[in-house]
Amino acid sequence: MQNLRYEHHGSLALITINRPDKLNALNRQTLLEIEEAVATAMADAAVHAVILTGSGDKAFAAGADVAEFAHYTATEARDLSAVGHRIMDSIATAPKPVLAAINGFALGGGLELAMACHLRIAAPTARLGQPEVNLGLIPGYGGTQRLVEWVGRARALEMLMSGDPIDAATALQWGLVNRISATAESLLEDSTALLNRILQRGPIAVSHCIRLTALAAQGDPDGYLQEIETFGSLFQQPESREGIGAFLEKRKAAFRGSASGS
Ligand code: COA
């Protein structure tokens, strides 16, 4: 990988966008590498969840690479947008939890990438925004849709039309991030702690939580029916037998072979 670092931290894969001199701007190559890295993590049975972050202390990702698309034709721009959508969708619908650890600027495509993740934790210094209108553009990787999903249309329109970034505290208040880390330095530790709690739960159930909430976000009328079907199907899984049995026996469930934590 040219622009990413991919590391194993126990059962977590840590994917770090690594173009710090360009504030981790997402050129096409980087986007494709993110797609490949996430697919690798999903296919690897030893990886149970993913953290996506940016290298350096300044940026998660400062957007699509403006220099790269500066001279694009309409067709090339449409193609780039479609590729971006494909990659963001692959993250949003990934079966294992993906968390964005936002260590600085998450702007444009960087915020769209963070919004495609299932969870977001921001460093206190993070700034999040969709500045595309400054370029006479709109977000092209799902931002007009996912921002409405996470913050509601009123706040989404303010961010999209003004192009102004918001700070971490506002992002938390608006629901754009789940948490703010205690310090910039503790971002990865705090992200790992949240994921480790989730990894102690039933992994198949967690996976269905991702899938079913995505249906709700898409306004899919089938979501309620799918919940009924899924709830039923889980009773055929050893996972629910272990979870229910552990509760009744007053012990911790061992969904992945051994019980640990709370
Ligand atoms: N695309 C391409 N290059 C980018 C970039 C982007 N989205 N964001 C930053 N960079 C590059 C800069 O061009 C600069 O490269 P250089 O040193 O070769 O000139 C380098 O990253 C550092 O950025 P710089 O602007 O000098 O840092 P700063 O601290 O002064 O400003 C930002 C930080 C984030 C406010 C500013 O970089 C910015 O506005 N970036 C563009 C954000 C944007 O519009 N994103 C949406 C794109 S659709």
PDB file of C-alpha atoms in Angstrom, residues 3-252:
ATOM      1  CA  ASN A   3      -0.749   5.725   1.068  1.00  0.00           C
ATOM      2  CA  LEU A   4      -1.991   3.565   3.953  1.00  0.00           C
ATOM      3  CA  ARG A   5      -0.552   1.747   6.924  1.00  0.00           C
ATOM      4  CA  TYR A   6      -2.336  -1.485   7.859  1.00  0.00           C
ATOM      5  CA  GLU A   7      -1.530  -2.926  11.282  1.00  0.00           C
ATOM      6  CA  HIS A   8      -2.942  -5.583  13.566  1.00  0.00           C
ATOM      7  CA  HIS A   9      -3.534  -4.574  17.189  1.00  0.00           C
ATOM      8  CA  GLY A  10      -4.830  -7.769  18.759  1.00  0.00           C
ATOM      9  CA  SER A  11      -8.158  -8.441  17.058  1.00  0.00           C
ATOM     10  CA  LEU A  12      -8.363  -4.872  15.697  1.00  0.00           C
ATOM     11  CA  ALA A  13      -7.068  -3.729  12.319  1.00  0.00           C
ATOM     12  CA  LEU A  14      -5.722  -0.183  12.418  1.00  0.00           C
ATOM     13  CA  ILE A  15      -5.859   1.513   9.012  1.00  0.00           C
ATOM     14  CA  THR A  16      -3.961   4.811   8.914  1.00  0.00           C
ATOM     15  CA  ILE A  17      -4.219   7.171   5.956  1.00  0.00           C
ATOM     16  CA  ASN A  18      -0.622   8.152   5.401  1.00  0.00           C
ATOM     17  CA  ARG A  19      -0.185  11.315   3.329  1.00  0.00           C
ATOM     18  CA  PRO A  20       0.490  13.734   6.187  1.00  0.00           C
ATOM     19  CA  ASP A  21       2.223  16.304   3.936  1.00  0.00           C
ATOM     20  CA  LYS A  22      -1.091  16.606   2.030  1.00  0.00           C
ATOM     21  CA  LEU A  23      -3.188  16.440   5.214  1.00  0.00           C
ATOM     22  CA  ASN A  24      -4.141  12.892   4.188  1.00  0.00           C
ATOM     23  CA  ALA A  25      -6.138  14.161   1.192  1.00  0.00           C
ATOM     24  CA  LEU A  26      -7.955  11.272  -0.464  1.00  0.00           C
ATOM     25  CA  ASN A  27      -6.688  10.900  -3.993  1.00  0.00           C
ATOM     26  CA  ARG A  28      -8.096   8.066  -6.078  1.00  0.00           C
ATOM     27  CA  GLN A  29      -5.219   5.730  -5.197  1.00  0.00           C
ATOM     28  CA  THR A  30      -5.794   6.276  -1.469  1.00  0.00           C
ATOM     29  CA  LEU A  31      -9.519   5.654  -1.818  1.00  0.00           C
ATOM     30  CA  LEU A  32      -8.876   2.373  -3.642  1.00  0.00           C
ATOM     31  CA  GLU A  33      -6.363   1.346  -0.992  1.00  0.00           C
ATOM     32  CA  ILE A  34      -8.943   2.043   1.735  1.00  0.00           C
ATOM     33  CA  GLU A  35     -11.405  -0.168  -0.147  1.00  0.00           C
ATOM     34  CA  GLU A  36      -8.833  -2.959  -0.353  1.00  0.00           C
ATOM     35  CA  ALA A  37      -7.758  -2.603   3.286  1.00  0.00           C
ATOM     36  CA  VAL A  38     -11.337  -2.724   4.577  1.00  0.00           C
ATOM     37  CA  ALA A  39     -12.084  -5.756   2.370  1.00  0.00           C
ATOM     38  CA  THR A  40      -8.947  -7.473   3.714  1.00  0.00           C
ATOM     39  CA  ALA A  41     -10.048  -6.781   7.297  1.00  0.00           C
ATOM     40  CA  MET A  42     -13.547  -8.103   6.631  1.00  0.00           C
ATOM     41  CA  ALA A  43     -12.182 -11.305   5.069  1.00  0.00           C
ATOM     42  CA  ASP A  44      -9.682 -11.945   7.886  1.00  0.00           C
ATOM     43  CA  ALA A  45     -11.242 -14.067  10.636  1.00  0.00           C
ATOM     44  CA  ALA A  46      -8.596 -12.806  13.087  1.00  0.00           C
ATOM     45  CA  VAL A  47      -9.824  -9.209  12.643  1.00  0.00           C
ATOM     46  CA  HIS A  48     -12.983  -8.411  14.605  1.00  0.00           C
ATOM     47  CA  ALA A  49     -13.204  -4.640  14.108  1.00  0.00           C
ATOM     48  CA  VAL A  50     -11.445  -1.796  12.323  1.00  0.00           C
ATOM     49  CA  ILE A  51     -10.178   1.639  13.336  1.00  0.00           C
ATOM     50  CA  LEU A  52      -9.643   4.165  10.553  1.00  0.00           C
ATOM     51  CA  THR A  53      -7.488   7.181  11.344  1.00  0.00           C
ATOM     52  CA  GLY A  54      -5.077   9.679   9.795  1.00  0.00           C
ATOM     53  CA  SER A  55      -1.338  10.001  10.271  1.00  0.00           C
ATOM     54  CA  GLY A  56       0.107  13.068  11.959  1.00  0.00           C
ATOM     55  CA  ASP A  57      -1.659  15.251  14.479  1.00  0.00           C
ATOM     56  CA  LYS A  58      -3.288  17.641  12.024  1.00  0.00           C
ATOM     57  CA  ALA A  59      -5.723  15.741   9.850  1.00  0.00           C
ATOM     58  CA  PHE A  60      -7.902  12.655   9.630  1.00  0.00           C
ATOM     59  CA  ALA A  61      -8.348  13.595   5.959  1.00  0.00           C
ATOM     60  CA  ALA A  62      -8.721  17.106   4.520  1.00  0.00           C
ATOM     61  CA  GLY A  63     -10.957  15.978   1.688  1.00  0.00           C
ATOM     62  CA  ALA A  64     -10.714  14.685  -1.830  1.00  0.00           C
ATOM     63  CA  ASP A  65      -7.462  15.645  -3.524  1.00  0.00           C
ATOM     64  CA  VAL A  66      -8.335  18.973  -5.143  1.00  0.00           C
ATOM     65  CA  ALA A  67      -5.134  19.037  -7.205  1.00  0.00           C
ATOM     66  CA  GLU A  68      -5.966  15.649  -8.702  1.00  0.00           C
ATOM     67  CA  PHE A  69      -9.478  16.507  -9.885  1.00  0.00           C
ATOM     68  CA  ALA A  70      -8.753  20.136 -10.835  1.00  0.00           C
ATOM     69  CA  HIS A  71      -8.952  19.442 -14.584  1.00  0.00           C
ATOM     70  CA  TYR A  72     -11.493  16.633 -14.598  1.00  0.00           C
ATOM     71  CA  THR A  73     -14.246  16.543 -17.206  1.00  0.00           C
ATOM     72  CA  ALA A  74     -17.841  16.045 -16.047  1.00  0.00           C
ATOM     73  CA  THR A  75     -17.576  12.364 -16.986  1.00  0.00           C
ATOM     74  CA  GLU A  76     -14.371  11.857 -15.016  1.00  0.00           C
ATOM     75  CA  ALA A  77     -15.851  13.666 -12.003  1.00  0.00           C
ATOM     76  CA  ARG A  78     -19.007  11.559 -12.148  1.00  0.00           C
ATOM     77  CA  ASP A  79     -16.865   8.421 -12.304  1.00  0.00           C
ATOM     78  CA  LEU A  80     -14.796   9.524  -9.288  1.00  0.00           C
ATOM     79  CA  SER A  81     -17.991  10.208  -7.345  1.00  0.00           C
ATOM     80  CA  ALA A  82     -19.369   6.773  -8.235  1.00  0.00           C
ATOM     81  CA  VAL A  83     -16.138   5.109  -7.100  1.00  0.00           C
ATOM     82  CA  GLY A  84     -16.284   7.099  -3.853  1.00  0.00           C
ATOM     83  CA  HIS A  85     -19.887   6.046  -3.282  1.00  0.00           C
ATOM     84  CA  ARG A  86     -19.014   2.389  -3.869  1.00  0.00           C
ATOM     85  CA  ILE A  87     -16.212   2.572  -1.297  1.00  0.00           C
ATOM     86  CA  MET A  88     -18.229   4.491   1.324  1.00  0.00           C
ATOM     87  CA  ASP A  89     -21.115   2.040   0.912  1.00  0.00           C
ATOM     88  CA  SER A  90     -18.744  -0.897   1.376  1.00  0.00           C
ATOM     89  CA  ILE A  91     -17.719   0.573   4.734  1.00  0.00           C
ATOM     90  CA  ALA A  92     -21.243   1.548   5.807  1.00  0.00           C
ATOM     91  CA  THR A  93     -22.491  -1.989   5.156  1.00  0.00           C
ATOM     92  CA  ALA A  94     -19.369  -3.808   6.395  1.00  0.00           C
ATOM     93  CA  PRO A  95     -20.298  -6.705   8.716  1.00  0.00           C
ATOM     94  CA  LYS A  96     -17.714  -5.856  11.413  1.00  0.00           C
ATOM     95  CA  PRO A  97     -17.651  -2.564  13.341  1.00  0.00           C
ATOM     96  CA  VAL A  98     -15.622   0.210  11.699  1.00  0.00           C
ATOM     97  CA  LEU A  99     -14.729   3.232  13.841  1.00  0.00           C
ATOM     98  CA  ALA A 100     -13.315   6.540  12.600  1.00  0.00           C
ATOM     99  CA  ALA A 101     -10.780   7.983  15.039  1.00  0.00           C
ATOM    100  CA  ILE A 102     -10.843  11.621  13.939  1.00  0.00           C
ATOM    101  CA  ASN A 103      -7.467  13.054  14.904  1.00  0.00           C
ATOM    102  CA  GLY A 104      -7.791  16.492  13.267  1.00  0.00           C
ATOM    103  CA  PHE A 105      -9.429  17.926  10.156  1.00  0.00           C
ATOM    104  CA  ALA A 106     -12.180  15.752   8.700  1.00  0.00           C
ATOM    105  CA  LEU A 107     -13.217  17.849   5.740  1.00  0.00           C
ATOM    106  CA  GLY A 108     -15.079  17.066   2.530  1.00  0.00           C
ATOM    107  CA  GLY A 109     -14.338  13.482   1.530  1.00  0.00           C
ATOM    108  CA  GLY A 110     -12.621  13.032   4.898  1.00  0.00           C
ATOM    109  CA  LEU A 111     -15.851  13.727   6.746  1.00  0.00           C
ATOM    110  CA  GLU A 112     -17.751  11.586   4.242  1.00  0.00           C
ATOM    111  CA  LEU A 113     -15.360   8.734   5.015  1.00  0.00           C
ATOM    112  CA  ALA A 114     -15.838   9.234   8.755  1.00  0.00           C
ATOM    113  CA  MET A 115     -19.620   9.362   8.287  1.00  0.00           C
ATOM    114  CA  ALA A 116     -19.589   6.058   6.400  1.00  0.00           C
ATOM    115  CA  CYS A 117     -18.058   4.425   9.495  1.00  0.00           C
ATOM    116  CA  HIS A 118     -20.353   2.962  12.149  1.00  0.00           C
ATOM    117  CA  LEU A 119     -18.822   4.953  15.007  1.00  0.00           C
ATOM    118  CA  ARG A 120     -16.846   8.189  15.290  1.00  0.00           C
ATOM    119  CA  ILE A 121     -14.606   9.371  18.117  1.00  0.00           C
ATOM    120  CA  ALA A 122     -13.031  12.803  17.747  1.00  0.00           C
ATOM    121  CA  ALA A 123      -9.934  14.261  19.349  1.00  0.00           C
ATOM    122  CA  PRO A 124     -10.817  17.476  21.229  1.00  0.00           C
ATOM    123  CA  THR A 125      -8.906  19.373  18.503  1.00  0.00           C
ATOM    124  CA  ALA A 126     -10.834  17.871  15.557  1.00  0.00           C
ATOM    125  CA  ARG A 127     -12.701  20.044  13.079  1.00  0.00           C
ATOM    126  CA  LEU A 128     -15.379  18.622  10.822  1.00  0.00           C
ATOM    127  CA  GLY A 129     -16.935  20.175   7.753  1.00  0.00           C
ATOM    128  CA  GLN A 130     -18.143  19.954   4.171  1.00  0.00           C
ATOM    129  CA  PRO A 131     -16.377  22.923   2.543  1.00  0.00           C
ATOM    130  CA  GLU A 132     -17.125  21.958  -1.087  1.00  0.00           C
ATOM    131  CA  VAL A 133     -19.313  25.029  -1.746  1.00  0.00           C
ATOM    132  CA  ASN A 134     -16.131  27.089  -1.371  1.00  0.00           C
ATOM    133  CA  LEU A 135     -15.008  25.364  -4.580  1.00  0.00           C
ATOM    134  CA  GLY A 136     -18.395  25.689  -6.265  1.00  0.00           C
ATOM    135  CA  LEU A 137     -18.973  21.983  -5.650  1.00  0.00           C
ATOM    136  CA  ILE A 138     -21.063  19.695  -3.468  1.00  0.00           C
ATOM    137  CA  PRO A 139     -19.932  16.597  -1.555  1.00  0.00           C
ATOM    138  CA  GLY A 140     -19.520  13.658  -3.925  1.00  0.00           C
ATOM    139  CA  TYR A 141     -19.050  10.661  -1.619  1.00  0.00           C
ATOM    140  CA  GLY A 142     -22.463  10.582   0.042  1.00  0.00           C
ATOM    141  CA  GLY A 143     -22.129  13.694   2.219  1.00  0.00           C
ATOM    142  CA  THR A 144     -25.459  15.268   1.274  1.00  0.00           C
ATOM    143  CA  GLN A 145     -27.189  12.077   2.395  1.00  0.00           C
ATOM    144  CA  ARG A 146     -25.181  10.891   5.411  1.00  0.00           C
ATOM    145  CA  LEU A 147     -24.906  14.323   7.000  1.00  0.00           C
ATOM    146  CA  VAL A 148     -28.719  14.486   7.093  1.00  0.00           C
ATOM    147  CA  GLU A 149     -28.710  10.995   8.620  1.00  0.00           C
ATOM    148  CA  TRP A 150     -26.371  11.940  11.470  1.00  0.00           C
ATOM    149  CA  VAL A 151     -27.255  15.572  12.278  1.00  0.00           C
ATOM    150  CA  GLY A 152     -30.700  16.185  10.717  1.00  0.00           C
ATOM    151  CA  ARG A 153     -31.500  18.378   7.718  1.00  0.00           C
ATOM    152  CA  ALA A 154     -31.379  21.777   9.434  1.00  0.00           C
ATOM    153  CA  ARG A 155     -27.835  21.335  10.722  1.00  0.00           C
ATOM    154  CA  ALA A 156     -26.772  19.492   7.571  1.00  0.00           C
ATOM    155  CA  LEU A 157     -27.950  22.399   5.427  1.00  0.00           C
ATOM    156  CA  GLU A 158     -26.121  24.892   7.619  1.00  0.00           C
ATOM    157  CA  MET A 159     -22.877  22.911   7.297  1.00  0.00           C
ATOM    158  CA  LEU A 160     -23.330  22.200   3.586  1.00  0.00           C
ATOM    159  CA  MET A 161     -24.380  25.716   2.553  1.00  0.00           C
ATOM    160  CA  SER A 162     -21.928  27.670   4.740  1.00  0.00           C
ATOM    161  CA  GLY A 163     -19.033  25.275   4.214  1.00  0.00           C
ATOM    162  CA  ASP A 164     -17.878  26.239   7.708  1.00  0.00           C
ATOM    163  CA  PRO A 165     -16.343  23.488   9.858  1.00  0.00           C
ATOM    164  CA  ILE A 166     -17.586  22.737  13.367  1.00  0.00           C
ATOM    165  CA  ASP A 167     -15.428  21.870  16.370  1.00  0.00           C
ATOM    166  CA  ALA A 168     -15.468  18.562  18.235  1.00  0.00           C
ATOM    167  CA  ALA A 169     -17.748  19.832  21.015  1.00  0.00           C
ATOM    168  CA  THR A 170     -20.370  20.984  18.494  1.00  0.00           C
ATOM    169  CA  ALA A 171     -20.018  17.717  16.571  1.00  0.00           C
ATOM    170  CA  LEU A 172     -20.737  15.816  19.776  1.00  0.00           C
ATOM    171  CA  GLN A 173     -23.695  18.016  20.628  1.00  0.00           C
ATOM    172  CA  TRP A 174     -25.105  17.568  17.111  1.00  0.00           C
ATOM    173  CA  GLY A 175     -24.602  13.794  17.119  1.00  0.00           C
ATOM    174  CA  LEU A 176     -21.998  13.806  14.365  1.00  0.00           C
ATOM    175  CA  VAL A 177     -19.520  12.033  16.639  1.00  0.00           C
ATOM    176  CA  ASN A 178     -20.271   9.499  19.351  1.00  0.00           C
ATOM    177  CA  ARG A 179     -17.619  10.715  21.761  1.00  0.00           C
ATOM    178  CA  ILE A 180     -14.671  13.038  22.230  1.00  0.00           C
ATOM    179  CA  SER A 181     -11.506  11.401  23.501  1.00  0.00           C
ATOM    180  CA  ALA A 182     -10.157  12.607  26.836  1.00  0.00           C
ATOM    181  CA  THR A 183      -7.077  14.033  25.079  1.00  0.00           C
ATOM    182  CA  ALA A 184      -5.707  14.051  21.534  1.00  0.00           C
ATOM    183  CA  GLU A 185      -3.115  11.505  22.699  1.00  0.00           C
ATOM    184  CA  SER A 186      -5.723   9.106  24.105  1.00  0.00           C
ATOM    185  CA  LEU A 187      -7.794   8.969  20.884  1.00  0.00           C
ATOM    186  CA  LEU A 188      -6.685   5.494  19.812  1.00  0.00           C
ATOM    187  CA  GLU A 189      -6.819   4.134  23.358  1.00  0.00           C
ATOM    188  CA  ASP A 190     -10.375   5.458  23.854  1.00  0.00           C
ATOM    189  CA  SER A 191     -11.391   4.114  20.427  1.00  0.00           C
ATOM    190  CA  THR A 192      -9.955   0.701  21.253  1.00  0.00           C
ATOM    191  CA  ALA A 193     -11.764   0.656  24.610  1.00  0.00           C
ATOM    192  CA  LEU A 194     -15.159   1.284  22.981  1.00  0.00           C
ATOM    193  CA  LEU A 195     -14.562  -1.365  20.319  1.00  0.00           C
ATOM    194  CA  ASN A 196     -13.359  -3.878  22.898  1.00  0.00           C
ATOM    195  CA  ARG A 197     -16.649  -3.507  24.778  1.00  0.00           C
ATOM    196  CA  ILE A 198     -18.562  -4.138  21.546  1.00  0.00           C
ATOM    197  CA  LEU A 199     -16.362  -7.140  20.741  1.00  0.00           C
ATOM    198  CA  GLN A 200     -17.471  -8.814  23.964  1.00  0.00           C
ATOM    199  CA  ARG A 201     -21.066  -8.872  22.655  1.00  0.00           C
ATOM    200  CA  GLY A 202     -22.576 -11.386  20.242  1.00  0.00           C
ATOM    201  CA  PRO A 203     -20.748 -10.739  16.935  1.00  0.00           C
ATOM    202  CA  ILE A 204     -23.577 -11.948  14.704  1.00  0.00           C
ATOM    203  CA  ALA A 205     -26.056  -9.778  16.611  1.00  0.00           C
ATOM    204  CA  VAL A 206     -23.708  -6.782  16.329  1.00  0.00           C
ATOM    205  CA  SER A 207     -23.415  -7.370  12.604  1.00  0.00           C
ATOM    206  CA  HIS A 208     -27.212  -7.392  12.243  1.00  0.00           C
ATOM    207  CA  CYS A 209     -27.403  -4.119  14.212  1.00  0.00           C
ATOM    208  CA  ILE A 210     -25.220  -2.517  11.521  1.00  0.00           C
ATOM    209  CA  ARG A 211     -27.286  -4.011   8.679  1.00  0.00           C
ATOM    210  CA  LEU A 212     -30.693  -3.158  10.095  1.00  0.00           C
ATOM    211  CA  THR A 213     -29.871   0.429  11.097  1.00  0.00           C
ATOM    212  CA  ALA A 214     -28.539   0.956   7.558  1.00  0.00           C
ATOM    213  CA  LEU A 215     -31.985  -0.044   6.272  1.00  0.00           C
ATOM    214  CA  ALA A 216     -33.570   2.561   8.561  1.00  0.00           C
ATOM    215  CA  ALA A 217     -31.115   5.224   7.346  1.00  0.00           C
ATOM    216  CA  GLN A 218     -32.020   4.415   3.733  1.00  0.00           C
ATOM    217  CA  GLY A 219     -35.718   4.730   4.553  1.00  0.00           C
ATOM    218  CA  ASP A 220     -36.183   1.121   3.495  1.00  0.00           C
ATOM    219  CA  PRO A 221     -39.803   0.182   4.294  1.00  0.00           C
ATOM    220  CA  ASP A 222     -38.658  -3.418   4.733  1.00  0.00           C
ATOM    221  CA  GLY A 223     -36.649  -2.593   7.851  1.00  0.00           C
ATOM    222  CA  TYR A 224     -39.306  -3.524  10.416  1.00  0.00           C
ATOM    223  CA  LEU A 225     -40.078  -6.816   8.672  1.00  0.00           C
ATOM    224  CA  GLN A 226     -36.373  -7.595   8.414  1.00  0.00           C
ATOM    225  CA  GLU A 227     -36.059  -7.022  12.162  1.00  0.00           C
ATOM    226  CA  ILE A 228     -38.789  -9.580  12.856  1.00  0.00           C
ATOM    227  CA  GLU A 229     -37.146 -12.139  10.554  1.00  0.00           C
ATOM    228  CA  THR A 230     -33.678 -11.507  11.981  1.00  0.00           C
ATOM    229  CA  PHE A 231     -34.872 -11.655  15.585  1.00  0.00           C
ATOM    230  CA  GLY A 232     -36.369 -15.061  14.832  1.00  0.00           C
ATOM    231  CA  SER A 233     -33.347 -16.369  12.948  1.00  0.00           C
ATOM    232  CA  LEU A 234     -30.998 -15.489  15.807  1.00  0.00           C
ATOM    233  CA  PHE A 235     -32.727 -18.094  17.972  1.00  0.00           C
ATOM    234  CA  GLN A 236     -31.215 -20.749  15.687  1.00  0.00           C
ATOM    235  CA  GLN A 237     -27.696 -19.466  16.400  1.00  0.00           C
ATOM    236  CA  PRO A 238     -25.370 -20.970  19.028  1.00  0.00           C
ATOM    237  CA  GLU A 239     -24.543 -17.334  19.810  1.00  0.00           C
ATOM    238  CA  SER A 240     -27.961 -16.642  21.338  1.00  0.00           C
ATOM    239  CA  ARG A 241     -27.923 -19.944  23.228  1.00  0.00           C
ATOM    240  CA  GLU A 242     -24.614 -18.894  24.775  1.00  0.00           C
ATOM    241  CA  GLY A 243     -25.843 -15.360  25.550  1.00  0.00           C
ATOM    242  CA  ILE A 244     -29.150 -16.400  27.093  1.00  0.00           C
ATOM    243  CA  GLY A 245     -27.567 -19.374  28.878  1.00  0.00           C
ATOM    244  CA  ALA A 246     -24.851 -17.169  30.373  1.00  0.00           C
ATOM    245  CA  PHE A 247     -27.441 -14.714  31.673  1.00  0.00           C
ATOM    246  CA  LEU A 248     -29.479 -17.465  33.320  1.00  0.00           C
ATOM    247  CA  GLU A 249     -26.359 -19.071  34.784  1.00  0.00           C
ATOM    248  CA  LYS A 250     -25.157 -15.658  36.065  1.00  0.00           C
ATOM    249  CA  ARG A 251     -21.854 -15.821  34.200  1.00  0.00           C
ATOM    250  CA  LYS A 252     -20.253 -13.790  31.431  1.00  0.00           C
TER     251      LYS A 252
END
